[in-house]
Amino acid sequence: RLALQLGKFSRAEDEYSEALATAPGNAEAIFERGQARARLGRHADAVGDFDKALVLNTELAASGAFLMRGKARFNSGDLTGAANDFAAEIIRAPSARSARIWHIRTLSVLADNDGAEAGARKLLELEPRAPRAHAILGDVLLRKGDLAGGRAAHERALELNPDYQPSLQRLQQVSR
């Protein structure tokens, strides 16, 4: 566990694999090896570990397993699986900001612009004073072709934080 906490992911993976050779049903070790593998960019292996760990111990869901597995799935190209995991994390923890942002991003990549907009509006309900939430909605609306709505959302982000770079940059791009 120390190697994982210290960012020594290759060593952590090796140590967890050694431990699992003697205790193959240790869900926590499988889960943590999955984290190490994800950080090493071995996303498909990480997904496999997260799957096994969740089967062995459903309580790991409370540790953000759906979010972690969703990120690994996203990075391995399984966008539908990723969207489902992020949705499961949102159901488990409705105020899970990171899961909501990843879900919106994934839906956008899947070209589910209506789903992405619904997610962005929900994020905005939860964080009405967060410039990032307004900027995310603005980007989704721009992708949908709603130039006025996208601009308005980015302008609102700048009202909240006049130096918010993502909105400054996006409005410059839209003005060209």
Backbone as a chain_set.jsonl record, in Angstrom:
{"seq": "RLALQLGKFSRAEDEYSEALATAPGNAEAIFERGQARARLGRHADAVGDFDKALVLNTELAASGAFLMRGKARFNSGDLTGAANDFAAEIIRAPSARSARIWHIRTLSVLADNDGAEAGARKLLELEPRAPRAHAILGDVLLRKGDLAGGRAAHERALELNPDYQPSLQRLQQVSR", "coords": {"N": [[0.823, -1.199, 0.0], [1.98, 1.204, 0.681], [3.763, 1.748, -1.421], [1.968, 2.368, -3.47], [0.794, 4.678, -2.42], [3.014, 6.317, -2.419], [3.399, 6.755, -5.041], [4.792, 4.94, -6.526], [4.133, 3.1, -8.793], [4.649, 0.851, -10.434], [6.12, -0.784, -8.741], [4.184, -1.098, -6.761], [2.228, -2.525, -8.172], [3.628, -4.937, -8.599], [4.023, -5.782, -5.927], [1.366, -6.113, -5.055], [0.561, -8.117, -6.814], [2.217, -10.218, -5.993], [1.239, -10.582, -3.38], [-1.324, -11.388, -4.015], [-0.862, -13.832, -5.113], [-0.735, -15.57, -3.006], [-3.091, -15.031, -1.689], [-5.59, -15.03, -3.417], [-8.23, -14.114, -3.398], [-8.421, -11.622, -2.255], [-10.059, -8.848, -2.188], [-9.537, -6.114, -1.725], [-6.796, -5.892, -2.246], [-6.772, -6.571, -4.939], [-8.299, -4.476, -5.961], [-6.653, -2.269, -5.313], [-4.37, -2.939, -6.76], [-5.46, -2.602, -9.258], [-5.737, 0.176, -9.261], [-3.038, 0.917, -9.328], [-2.31, -0.169, -11.8], [-3.923, 1.33, -13.495], [-2.764, 3.845, -13.178], [-0.364, 3.318, -14.36], [-1.047, 3.258, -16.937], [-2.12, 0.986, -17.937], [-4.825, 0.28, -18.755], [-6.848, -1.601, -19.562], [-6.132, -3.854, -18.053], [-6.477, -2.758, -15.549], [-9.251, -2.311, -15.534], [-10.108, -4.973, -15.544], [-9.177, -5.784, -13.006], [-10.671, -4.053, -11.348], [-13.24, -4.955, -11.956], [-13.145, -7.639, -10.952], [-12.635, -7.125, -8.229], [-14.941, -5.719, -7.444], [-16.875, -7.687, -7.764], [-16.096, -9.487, -5.801], [-16.31, -7.928, -3.524], [-18.756, -5.899, -2.936], [-18.93, -3.631, -1.432], [-16.811, -2.046, -2.033], [-17.618, -0.226, -3.856], [-18.288, 2.046, -2.49], [-15.855, 3.21, -2.202], [-15.306, 4.622, -4.427], [-15.029, 3.013, -6.649], [-16.513, 2.699, -9.026], [-16.104, 5.136, -10.303], [-13.302, 5.061, -10.679], [-13.066, 2.738, -12.254], [-14.573, 3.593, -14.409], [-12.976, 5.685, -15.445], [-10.735, 4.194, -16.235], [-11.947, 2.583, -18.161], [-12.759, 4.557, -19.983], [-10.249, 5.51, -20.831], [-9.317, 3.217, -22.043], [-10.868, 3.03, -24.212], [-13.44, 2.026, -24.051], [-16.11, 3.484, -24.192], [-18.899, 3.404, -23.793], [-19.14, 1.626, -21.637], [-17.716, 3.151, -19.791], [-19.38, 5.425, -19.558], [-21.581, 4.2, -18.356], [-20.449, 3.373, -15.914], [-19.795, 5.873, -14.775], [-22.346, 6.918, -14.502], [-23.367, 5.104, -12.641], [-21.767, 5.754, -10.452], [-22.664, 8.332, -9.971], [-25.278, 7.825, -9.2], [-24.733, 6.443, -6.846], [-23.42, 8.413, -5.378], [-24.767, 11.268, -5.419], [-23.758, 13.918, -5.415], [-21.289, 13.753, -6.541], [-18.907, 15.351, -7.955], [-16.652, 14.99, -9.694], [-17.315, 12.581, -11.001], [-19.611, 13.404, -12.346], [-18.549, 15.312, -14.13], [-16.787, 13.719, -15.653], [-18.711, 12.026, -16.736], [-20.245, 13.756, -18.332], [-18.259, 14.53, -20.146], [-17.721, 12.046, -21.353], [-20.221, 11.421, -22.506], [-20.306, 13.484, -24.336], [-18.181, 12.8, -26.061], [-19.27, 10.49, -27.063], [-21.146, 11.613, -28.641], [-23.626, 12.102, -27.577], [-25.242, 14.55, -27.218], [-27.545, 15.661, -26.075], [-27.788, 14.204, -23.695], [-25.37, 14.982, -22.529], [-25.862, 17.707, -22.219], [-28.003, 17.639, -20.377], [-26.656, 16.536, -18.187], [-24.763, 18.552, -17.735], [-26.413, 20.668, -17.032], [-27.452, 19.68, -14.638], [-25.113, 19.554, -13.119], [-24.652, 22.27, -12.945], [-26.855, 23.042, -11.401], [-26.075, 21.938, -8.982], [-23.726, 23.318, -8.487], [-23.942, 26.292, -8.725], [-22.368, 28.58, -8.528], [-19.941, 28.036, -9.575], [-17.469, 28.662, -11.844], [-16.43, 26.75, -13.62], [-18.534, 24.915, -13.995], [-20.376, 26.447, -15.436], [-18.828, 26.917, -17.707], [-18.524, 24.331, -18.705], [-21.186, 23.722, -19.388], [-21.455, 25.71, -21.323], [-19.629, 24.824, -23.293], [-20.841, 22.415, -24.066], [-23.249, 23.365, -25.118], [-22.28, 24.889, -27.261], [-21.207, 22.819, -28.817], [-23.573, 21.673, -29.56], [-24.473, 23.492, -31.315], [-25.682, 25.753, -30.411], [-24.974, 28.738, -30.359], [-25.53, 31.24, -29.118], [-26.465, 30.451, -26.563], [-24.238, 29.014, -25.645], [-22.284, 31.0, -25.608], [-23.431, 32.737, -23.702], [-23.331, 31.141, -21.381], [-20.55, 30.894, -21.021], [-19.941, 33.596, -20.661], [-21.242, 34.022, -18.245], [-19.66, 32.449, -16.6], [-17.392, 34.031, -16.619], [-18.35, 36.283, -15.342], [-18.454, 35.327, -12.773], [-15.793, 34.724, -12.325], [-13.56, 36.725, -13.522], [-11.079, 36.113, -14.644], [-11.143, 33.544, -15.605], [-9.688, 31.231, -17.409], [-10.415, 29.057, -19.293], [-12.957, 29.907, -20.247], [-12.388, 32.47, -21.209], [-10.664, 31.789, -23.305], [-12.354, 30.171, -24.886], [-14.364, 31.984, -25.645], [-12.846, 33.713, -27.189], [-12.188, 32.0, -29.297], [-14.731, 31.517, -30.366], [-15.388, 33.999, -31.263], [-13.922, 34.361, -33.533]], "CA": [[0.0, 0.0, 0.0], [2.872, 2.361, 0.755], [4.281, 2.031, -2.771], [0.886, 3.033, -4.197], [0.665, 6.028, -1.863], [4.215, 7.082, -2.779], [3.447, 6.937, -6.482], [5.671, 3.929, -7.138], [3.049, 2.263, -9.279], [5.154, -0.433, -10.915], [6.443, -1.561, -7.532], [2.913, -1.439, -6.117], [1.615, -3.609, -8.943], [4.376, -6.167, -8.302], [3.752, -6.201, -4.545], [-0.002, -6.627, -4.978], [0.524, -9.397, -7.534], [2.836, -11.204, -5.095], [0.293, -10.849, -2.293], [-2.475, -12.1, -4.57], [-0.461, -15.214, -5.402], [-1.047, -16.363, -1.802], [-4.459, -14.728, -1.252], [-6.197, -14.549, -4.662], [-9.566, -13.552, -3.202], [-8.329, -10.385, -1.477], [-10.673, -7.819, -3.036], [-8.871, -4.822, -1.543], [-5.514, -5.945, -2.96], [-7.088, -6.541, -6.372], [-8.744, -3.105, -6.224], [-5.505, -1.366, -5.267], [-3.525, -3.249, -7.92], [-6.135, -1.935, -10.374], [-5.364, 1.59, -9.226], [-1.649, 1.018, -9.799], [-2.303, -0.447, -13.238], [-4.508, 2.496, -14.179], [-1.757, 4.913, -13.169], [0.695, 2.902, -15.281], [-1.578, 3.305, -18.292], [-2.568, -0.363, -18.302], [-6.239, 0.485, -18.448], [-7.637, -2.835, -19.691], [-5.825, -4.666, -16.868], [-7.108, -2.091, -14.405], [-10.686, -2.613, -15.594], [-10.257, -6.359, -15.09], [-9.026, -5.819, -11.549], [-11.833, -3.408, -10.717], [-14.37, -5.882, -12.11], [-12.983, -8.738, -9.985], [-12.75, -6.614, -6.863], [-16.346, -5.394, -7.164], [-17.613, -8.951, -7.621], [-15.724, -10.068, -4.508], [-16.687, -7.052, -2.406], [-19.567, -4.8, -3.474], [-18.747, -2.437, -0.603], [-15.766, -1.211, -2.631], [-18.271, 0.851, -4.603], [-18.236, 3.239, -1.64], [-14.502, 3.761, -2.306], [-15.144, 5.261, -5.728], [-14.62, 2.012, -7.639], [-17.157, 2.953, -10.309], [-15.4, 6.267, -10.911], [-11.985, 4.606, -11.135], [-13.245, 1.825, -13.386], [-15.033, 4.404, -15.532], [-11.813, 6.358, -16.042], [-9.939, 3.179, -16.923], [-12.685, 2.207, -19.37], [-12.657, 5.686, -20.918], [-8.893, 5.534, -21.381], [-9.083, 2.026, -22.87], [-11.725, 3.142, -25.386], [-14.782, 1.498, -23.787], [-16.836, 4.689, -23.794], [-20.229, 3.056, -23.269], [-18.909, 1.111, -20.286], [-17.319, 4.287, -18.958], [-20.585, 6.218, -19.267], [-22.391, 3.443, -17.393], [-19.796, 3.443, -14.605], [-19.947, 7.219, -14.219], [-23.747, 7.026, -14.099], [-23.498, 4.34, -11.395], [-21.132, 6.539, -9.384], [-23.555, 9.461, -9.687], [-26.395, 7.265, -8.418], [-24.193, 6.131, -5.521], [-23.05, 9.664, -4.701], [-25.33, 12.285, -6.317], [-22.986, 15.161, -5.485], [-19.945, 13.395, -7.001], [-18.552, 16.318, -8.999], [-15.743, 14.409, -10.669], [-18.065, 11.61, -11.807], [-20.487, 14.155, -13.243], [-17.739, 15.919, -15.192], [-16.367, 12.628, -16.535], [-19.901, 11.54, -17.441], [-20.547, 14.748, -19.38], [-17.189, 14.399, -21.143], [-17.913, 10.788, -22.076], [-21.407, 11.561, -23.351], [-19.929, 14.371, -25.439], [-17.38, 12.015, -27.007], [-20.209, 9.559, -27.692], [-22.061, 12.461, -29.41], [-24.931, 12.177, -26.915], [-25.232, 15.949, -26.792], [-28.676, 15.923, -25.176], [-27.393, 13.668, -22.393], [-24.313, 15.838, -21.993], [-26.484, 18.953, -21.765], [-28.748, 17.349, -19.14], [-25.653, 16.388, -17.137], [-24.163, 19.859, -17.457], [-27.408, 21.472, -16.301], [-27.517, 19.158, -13.275], [-23.896, 20.027, -12.468], [-24.869, 23.689, -12.673], [-27.771, 23.105, -10.246], [-25.31, 21.599, -7.785], [-22.636, 24.272, -8.297], [-24.305, 27.479, -9.517], [-21.361, 29.648, -8.434], [-18.666, 27.502, -10.068], [-17.226, 29.012, -13.244], [-16.219, 25.548, -14.434], [-19.838, 24.342, -14.346], [-20.92, 27.281, -16.524], [-18.007, 26.692, -18.895], [-18.864, 23.001, -19.233], [-22.463, 23.878, -20.092], [-21.186, 26.51, -22.518], [-19.005, 23.973, -24.319], [-21.849, 21.466, -24.56], [-24.184, 24.109, -25.977], [-21.574, 25.212, -28.504], [-21.159, 21.585, -29.609], [-24.925, 21.438, -30.092], [-24.771, 24.526, -32.298], [-26.366, 26.865, -29.743], [-23.93, 29.738, -30.181], [-25.951, 32.243, -28.127], [-26.49, 29.816, -25.244], [-22.863, 28.708, -25.27], [-21.637, 32.268, -25.251], [-24.013, 33.233, -22.439], [-22.811, 30.338, -20.275], [-19.149, 31.29, -20.799], [-19.957, 34.954, -20.103], [-21.615, 33.884, -16.828], [-18.449, 31.964, -15.921], [-16.497, 35.184, -16.457], [-18.919, 37.157, -14.302], [-18.074, 34.739, -11.487], [-14.336, 34.811, -12.231], [-13.142, 37.411, -14.749], [-9.828, 35.566, -15.157], [-11.309, 32.108, -15.856], [-9.043, 31.039, -18.711], [-11.151, 28.271, -20.293], [-14.026, 30.704, -20.861], [-11.748, 33.52, -22.006], [-10.165, 31.167, -24.534], [-13.47, 29.707, -25.713], [-15.02, 33.15, -26.252], [-11.962, 34.18, -28.267], [-12.35, 31.067, -30.419], [-16.077, 31.691, -30.933], [-15.437, 35.313, -31.89], [-13.156, 34.338, -34.805]], "C": [[0.863, 1.258, 0.0], [3.395, 2.743, -0.627], [3.229, 2.761, -3.603], [0.751, 4.478, -3.731], [1.846, 6.92, -2.244], [4.344, 7.303, -4.281], [4.392, 5.986, -7.193], [4.766, 2.816, -7.674], [3.513, 0.904, -9.787], [5.479, -1.347, -9.729], [5.159, -1.995, -6.832], [2.237, -2.588, -6.846], [2.304, -4.933, -8.627], [4.058, -6.682, -6.903], [2.344, -6.758, -4.399], [-0.119, -7.969, -5.691], [1.132, -10.506, -6.683], [1.875, -11.572, -3.974], [-0.893, -11.665, -2.795], [-2.135, -13.538, -4.95], [-0.784, -16.126, -4.215], [-2.466, -16.141, -1.304], [-5.248, -14.179, -2.438], [-7.583, -13.912, -4.509], [-9.571, -12.249, -2.414], [-8.8, -9.212, -2.351], [-9.954, -6.476, -2.929], [-7.54, -4.788, -2.293], [-5.743, -5.893, -4.472], [-7.471, -5.114, -6.783], [-7.553, -2.15, -6.275], [-4.501, -1.67, -6.382], [-4.133, -2.61, -9.174], [-5.8, -0.455, -10.426], [-3.947, 1.789, -9.752], [-1.592, 0.816, -11.311], [-2.887, 0.722, -14.03], [-3.481, 3.619, -14.261], [-0.584, 4.593, -14.091], [0.233, 2.93, -16.734], [-2.035, 1.952, -18.801], [-4.054, -0.457, -17.991], [-7.085, -0.776, -18.557], [-7.389, -3.762, -18.497], [-6.481, -4.068, -15.624], [-8.604, -2.395, -14.372], [-10.94, -4.035, -15.102], [-10.144, -6.482, -13.583], [-10.219, -5.185, -10.852], [-13.064, -4.301, -10.809], [-14.311, -6.994, -11.067], [-13.22, -8.252, -8.559], [-14.206, -6.302, -6.508], [-17.213, -6.642, -7.032], [-17.348, -9.548, -6.236], [-16.218, -9.237, -3.326], [-17.438, -5.84, -2.953], [-19.42, -3.52, -2.659], [-17.637, -1.528, -1.133], [-16.363, -0.084, -3.467], [-18.229, 2.15, -3.806], [-16.86, 3.901, -1.67], [-14.258, 4.424, -3.65], [-14.742, 4.297, -6.832], [-15.261, 2.259, -8.998], [-16.476, 4.109, -11.044], [-14.051, 5.817, -11.472], [-12.108, 3.674, -12.331], [-13.72, 2.592, -14.615], [-13.892, 5.126, -16.225], [-10.953, 5.372, -16.817], [-10.634, 2.744, -18.215], [-12.595, 3.317, -20.42], [-11.304, 5.653, -21.618], [-8.558, 4.308, -22.22], [-9.985, 2.021, -24.104], [-13.116, 2.576, -25.214], [-15.659, 2.638, -23.267], [-18.218, 4.384, -23.235], [-20.108, 2.513, -21.857], [-18.539, 2.224, -19.321], [-18.538, 5.12, -18.578], [-21.456, 5.519, -18.235], [-21.78, 3.487, -15.996], [-19.956, 4.824, -13.973], [-21.384, 7.436, -13.754], [-23.977, 6.274, -12.785], [-22.891, 5.099, -10.222], [-22.014, 7.719, -8.995], [-24.763, 8.991, -8.877], [-25.94, 6.987, -6.997], [-23.928, 7.395, -4.72], [-23.515, 10.827, -5.576], [-24.544, 13.595, -6.415], [-21.554, 14.915, -5.961], [-19.565, 14.244, -8.215], [-17.692, 15.696, -10.091], [-16.467, 13.417, -11.575], [-18.984, 12.323, -12.789], [-19.699, 14.75, -14.42], [-17.262, 14.843, -16.174], [-17.548, 12.098, -17.348], [-20.254, 12.473, -18.596], [-19.521, 14.617, -20.509], [-17.404, 13.154, -22.003], [-19.118, 10.867, -22.999], [-21.112, 12.465, -24.548], [-19.131, 13.612, -26.494], [-18.269, 11.017, -27.75], [-21.236, 10.284, -28.578], [-23.484, 12.394, -28.873], [-25.035, 13.584, -26.328], [-26.399, 16.297, -25.881], [-28.37, 15.405, -23.776], [-26.329, 14.519, -21.733], [-24.896, 17.152, -21.477], [-27.248, 18.74, -20.463], [-27.774, 17.215, -17.968], [-25.034, 17.717, -16.745], [-25.14, 20.751, -16.683], [-27.551, 20.994, -14.855], [-26.282, 19.599, -12.486], [-24.059, 21.487, -12.066], [-25.845, 23.904, -11.507], [-27.012, 22.876, -8.948], [-24.25, 22.65, -7.455], [-22.901, 25.562, -9.077], [-23.273, 28.602, -9.491], [-19.986, 29.191, -8.934], [-18.482, 27.862, -11.535], [-17.072, 27.786, -14.144], [-17.55, 24.928, -14.87], [-20.475, 25.127, -15.492], [-20.149, 27.044, -17.82], [-18.317, 25.337, -19.535], [-20.185, 23.074, -19.99], [-22.257, 24.662, -21.384], [-20.586, 25.683, -23.633], [-20.003, 22.985, -24.917], [-22.812, 22.182, -25.514], [-23.53, 24.497, -27.301], [-21.487, 23.989, -29.415], [-22.516, 21.279, -30.241], [-25.314, 22.473, -31.141], [-25.509, 25.717, -31.725], [-25.323, 27.919, -29.381], [-24.294, 30.755, -29.095], [-25.935, 31.656, -26.717], [-25.095, 29.497, -24.743], [-22.096, 29.943, -24.845], [-22.117, 32.779, -23.898], [-23.47, 32.449, -21.24], [-21.351, 30.705, -19.98], [-19.064, 32.71, -20.23], [-20.319, 34.924, -18.624], [-20.413, 33.377, -16.024], [-17.493, 33.131, -15.653], [-17.045, 36.214, -15.481], [-18.492, 36.661, -12.919], [-16.571, 34.821, -11.244], [-13.818, 35.416, -13.534], [-11.862, 36.864, -15.384], [-9.925, 34.079, -15.502], [-10.88, 31.791, -17.293], [-9.831, 30.179, -19.703], [-12.263, 29.074, -20.988], [-13.46, 31.855, -21.676], [-11.287, 32.956, -23.354], [-11.312, 30.759, -25.461], [-14.172, 30.889, -26.376], [-14.156, 33.764, -27.338], [-12.118, 33.295, -29.498], [-13.69, 31.288, -31.125], [-16.171, 33.011, -31.691], [-14.744, 35.348, -33.247], [-14.031, 34.08, -35.981]], "O": [[0.506, 2.262, -0.618], [3.463, 3.925, -0.964], [3.562, 3.672, -4.36], [0.61, 5.391, -4.545], [1.695, 8.134, -2.375], [5.281, 7.956, -4.742], [4.749, 6.215, -8.348], [4.656, 1.742, -7.083], [2.825, -0.095, -9.583], [5.146, -2.532, -9.732], [5.056, -3.129, -6.365], [1.732, -3.518, -6.216], [1.633, -5.943, -8.411], [3.847, -7.879, -6.712], [2.137, -7.753, -3.705], [-0.824, -8.862, -5.22], [0.611, -11.621, -6.658], [1.716, -12.75, -3.654], [-1.405, -12.53, -2.084], [-3.031, -14.371, -5.092], [-1.072, -17.309, -4.396], [-2.997, -16.975, -0.57], [-5.549, -12.985, -2.472], [-8.048, -13.234, -5.425], [-10.626, -11.815, -1.952], [-8.034, -8.664, -3.143], [-9.782, -5.781, -3.93], [-7.194, -3.777, -2.904], [-4.988, -5.243, -5.196], [-7.026, -4.612, -7.815], [-7.458, -1.319, -7.179], [-3.852, -0.758, -6.893], [-3.406, -2.135, -10.047], [-5.601, 0.106, -11.504], [-3.685, 2.712, -10.524], [-0.901, 1.552, -12.014], [-2.397, 1.057, -15.108], [-3.347, 4.269, -15.298], [0.111, 5.499, -14.551], [1.012, 2.663, -17.648], [-2.308, 1.801, -19.992], [-4.476, -1.177, -17.087], [-7.959, -0.998, -17.719], [-8.322, -4.382, -17.988], [-6.976, -4.792, -14.761], [-9.159, -2.699, -13.316], [-11.874, -4.275, -14.336], [-10.921, -7.198, -12.953], [-10.723, -5.727, -9.868], [-13.841, -4.396, -9.859], [-15.296, -7.264, -10.381], [-13.923, -8.898, -7.782], [-14.651, -6.59, -5.397], [-18.179, -6.649, -6.27], [-18.263, -10.051, -5.583], [-16.508, -9.775, -2.257], [-16.82, -4.866, -3.385], [-19.752, -2.438, -3.143], [-17.536, -0.37, -0.726], [-15.685, 0.903, -3.753], [-18.144, 3.233, -4.385], [-16.713, 5.034, -1.212], [-13.118, 4.753, -3.979], [-14.176, 4.713, -7.843], [-14.616, 2.049, -10.026], [-16.296, 4.061, -12.261], [-13.701, 6.151, -12.604], [-11.36, 3.792, -13.301], [-13.318, 2.279, -15.736], [-13.84, 5.176, -17.454], [-10.495, 5.67, -17.92], [-9.981, 2.558, -19.242], [-12.38, 3.046, -21.602], [-11.223, 5.755, -22.842], [-7.624, 4.343, -23.021], [-9.888, 1.127, -24.944], [-13.914, 2.636, -26.15], [-15.917, 2.745, -22.069], [-18.661, 5.043, -22.295], [-20.879, 2.89, -20.976], [-18.989, 2.243, -18.175], [-18.71, 5.479, -17.413], [-22.007, 6.163, -17.343], [-22.499, 3.621, -15.006], [-20.221, 4.935, -12.776], [-21.613, 8.069, -12.723], [-24.703, 6.754, -11.914], [-23.442, 5.087, -9.121], [-22.102, 8.066, -7.817], [-25.214, 9.689, -7.968], [-26.67, 7.26, -6.044], [-24.185, 7.438, -3.517], [-22.741, 11.325, -6.394], [-24.664, 14.306, -7.413], [-20.695, 15.781, -5.799], [-19.868, 13.89, -9.354], [-17.975, 15.859, -11.278], [-16.253, 13.415, -12.787], [-19.123, 11.896, -13.935], [-20.144, 14.69, -15.566], [-17.326, 15.037, -17.388], [-17.392, 11.759, -18.522], [-20.531, 12.02, -19.706], [-19.882, 14.597, -21.686], [-17.283, 13.205, -23.227], [-19.05, 10.429, -24.147], [-21.615, 12.23, -25.647], [-19.379, 13.767, -27.69], [-18.044, 10.736, -28.928], [-22.092, 9.645, -29.19], [-24.441, 12.604, -29.618], [-24.931, 13.782, -25.117], [-26.257, 17.146, -25.001], [-28.654, 16.077, -22.785], [-26.371, 14.754, -20.525], [-24.484, 17.654, -20.431], [-27.157, 19.559, -19.548], [-28.039, 17.725, -16.88], [-24.806, 17.98, -15.564], [-24.737, 21.495, -15.79], [-27.747, 21.805, -13.95], [-26.392, 19.974, -11.319], [-23.651, 21.888, -10.976], [-25.681, 24.837, -10.721], [-27.27, 23.535, -7.941], [-23.912, 22.853, -6.289], [-22.151, 25.886, -9.998], [-23.303, 29.485, -10.347], [-18.988, 29.884, -8.737], [-19.255, 27.416, -12.382], [-17.528, 27.785, -15.288], [-17.67, 24.465, -16.004], [-21.045, 24.538, -16.411], [-20.739, 26.979, -18.898], [-18.366, 25.218, -20.759], [-20.299, 22.555, -21.1], [-22.823, 24.315, -22.421], [-20.982, 25.817, -24.791], [-20.009, 22.749, -26.125], [-23.144, 21.664, -26.58], [-24.172, 24.435, -28.35], [-21.668, 24.095, -30.628], [-22.591, 20.697, -31.324], [-26.358, 22.351, -31.782], [-25.924, 26.604, -32.471], [-24.853, 27.982, -28.246], [-23.462, 31.09, -28.251], [-25.448, 32.293, -25.783], [-24.793, 29.683, -23.564], [-21.36, 29.934, -23.859], [-21.32, 33.196, -23.058], [-23.181, 33.037, -20.197], [-20.963, 30.815, -18.817], [-18.198, 32.989, -19.4], [-19.779, 35.697, -17.833], [-20.18, 33.823, -14.901], [-16.868, 33.205, -14.596], [-16.274, 36.943, -14.857], [-18.208, 37.45, -12.018], [-16.125, 34.97, -10.107], [-13.656, 34.711, -14.53], [-11.597, 37.134, -16.556], [-8.9, 33.419, -15.672], [-11.609, 32.049, -18.252], [-9.91, 30.548, -20.874], [-12.475, 28.923, -22.191], [-13.999, 32.184, -22.733], [-11.495, 33.569, -24.402], [-11.247, 30.973, -26.671], [-14.538, 30.808, -27.549], [-14.685, 34.289, -28.318], [-12.172, 33.797, -30.62], [-13.76, 31.248, -32.353], [-16.938, 33.131, -32.646], [-14.962, 36.274, -34.029], [-13.546, 34.03, -37.112]]}, "num_chains": 1, "name": "protein.A"}
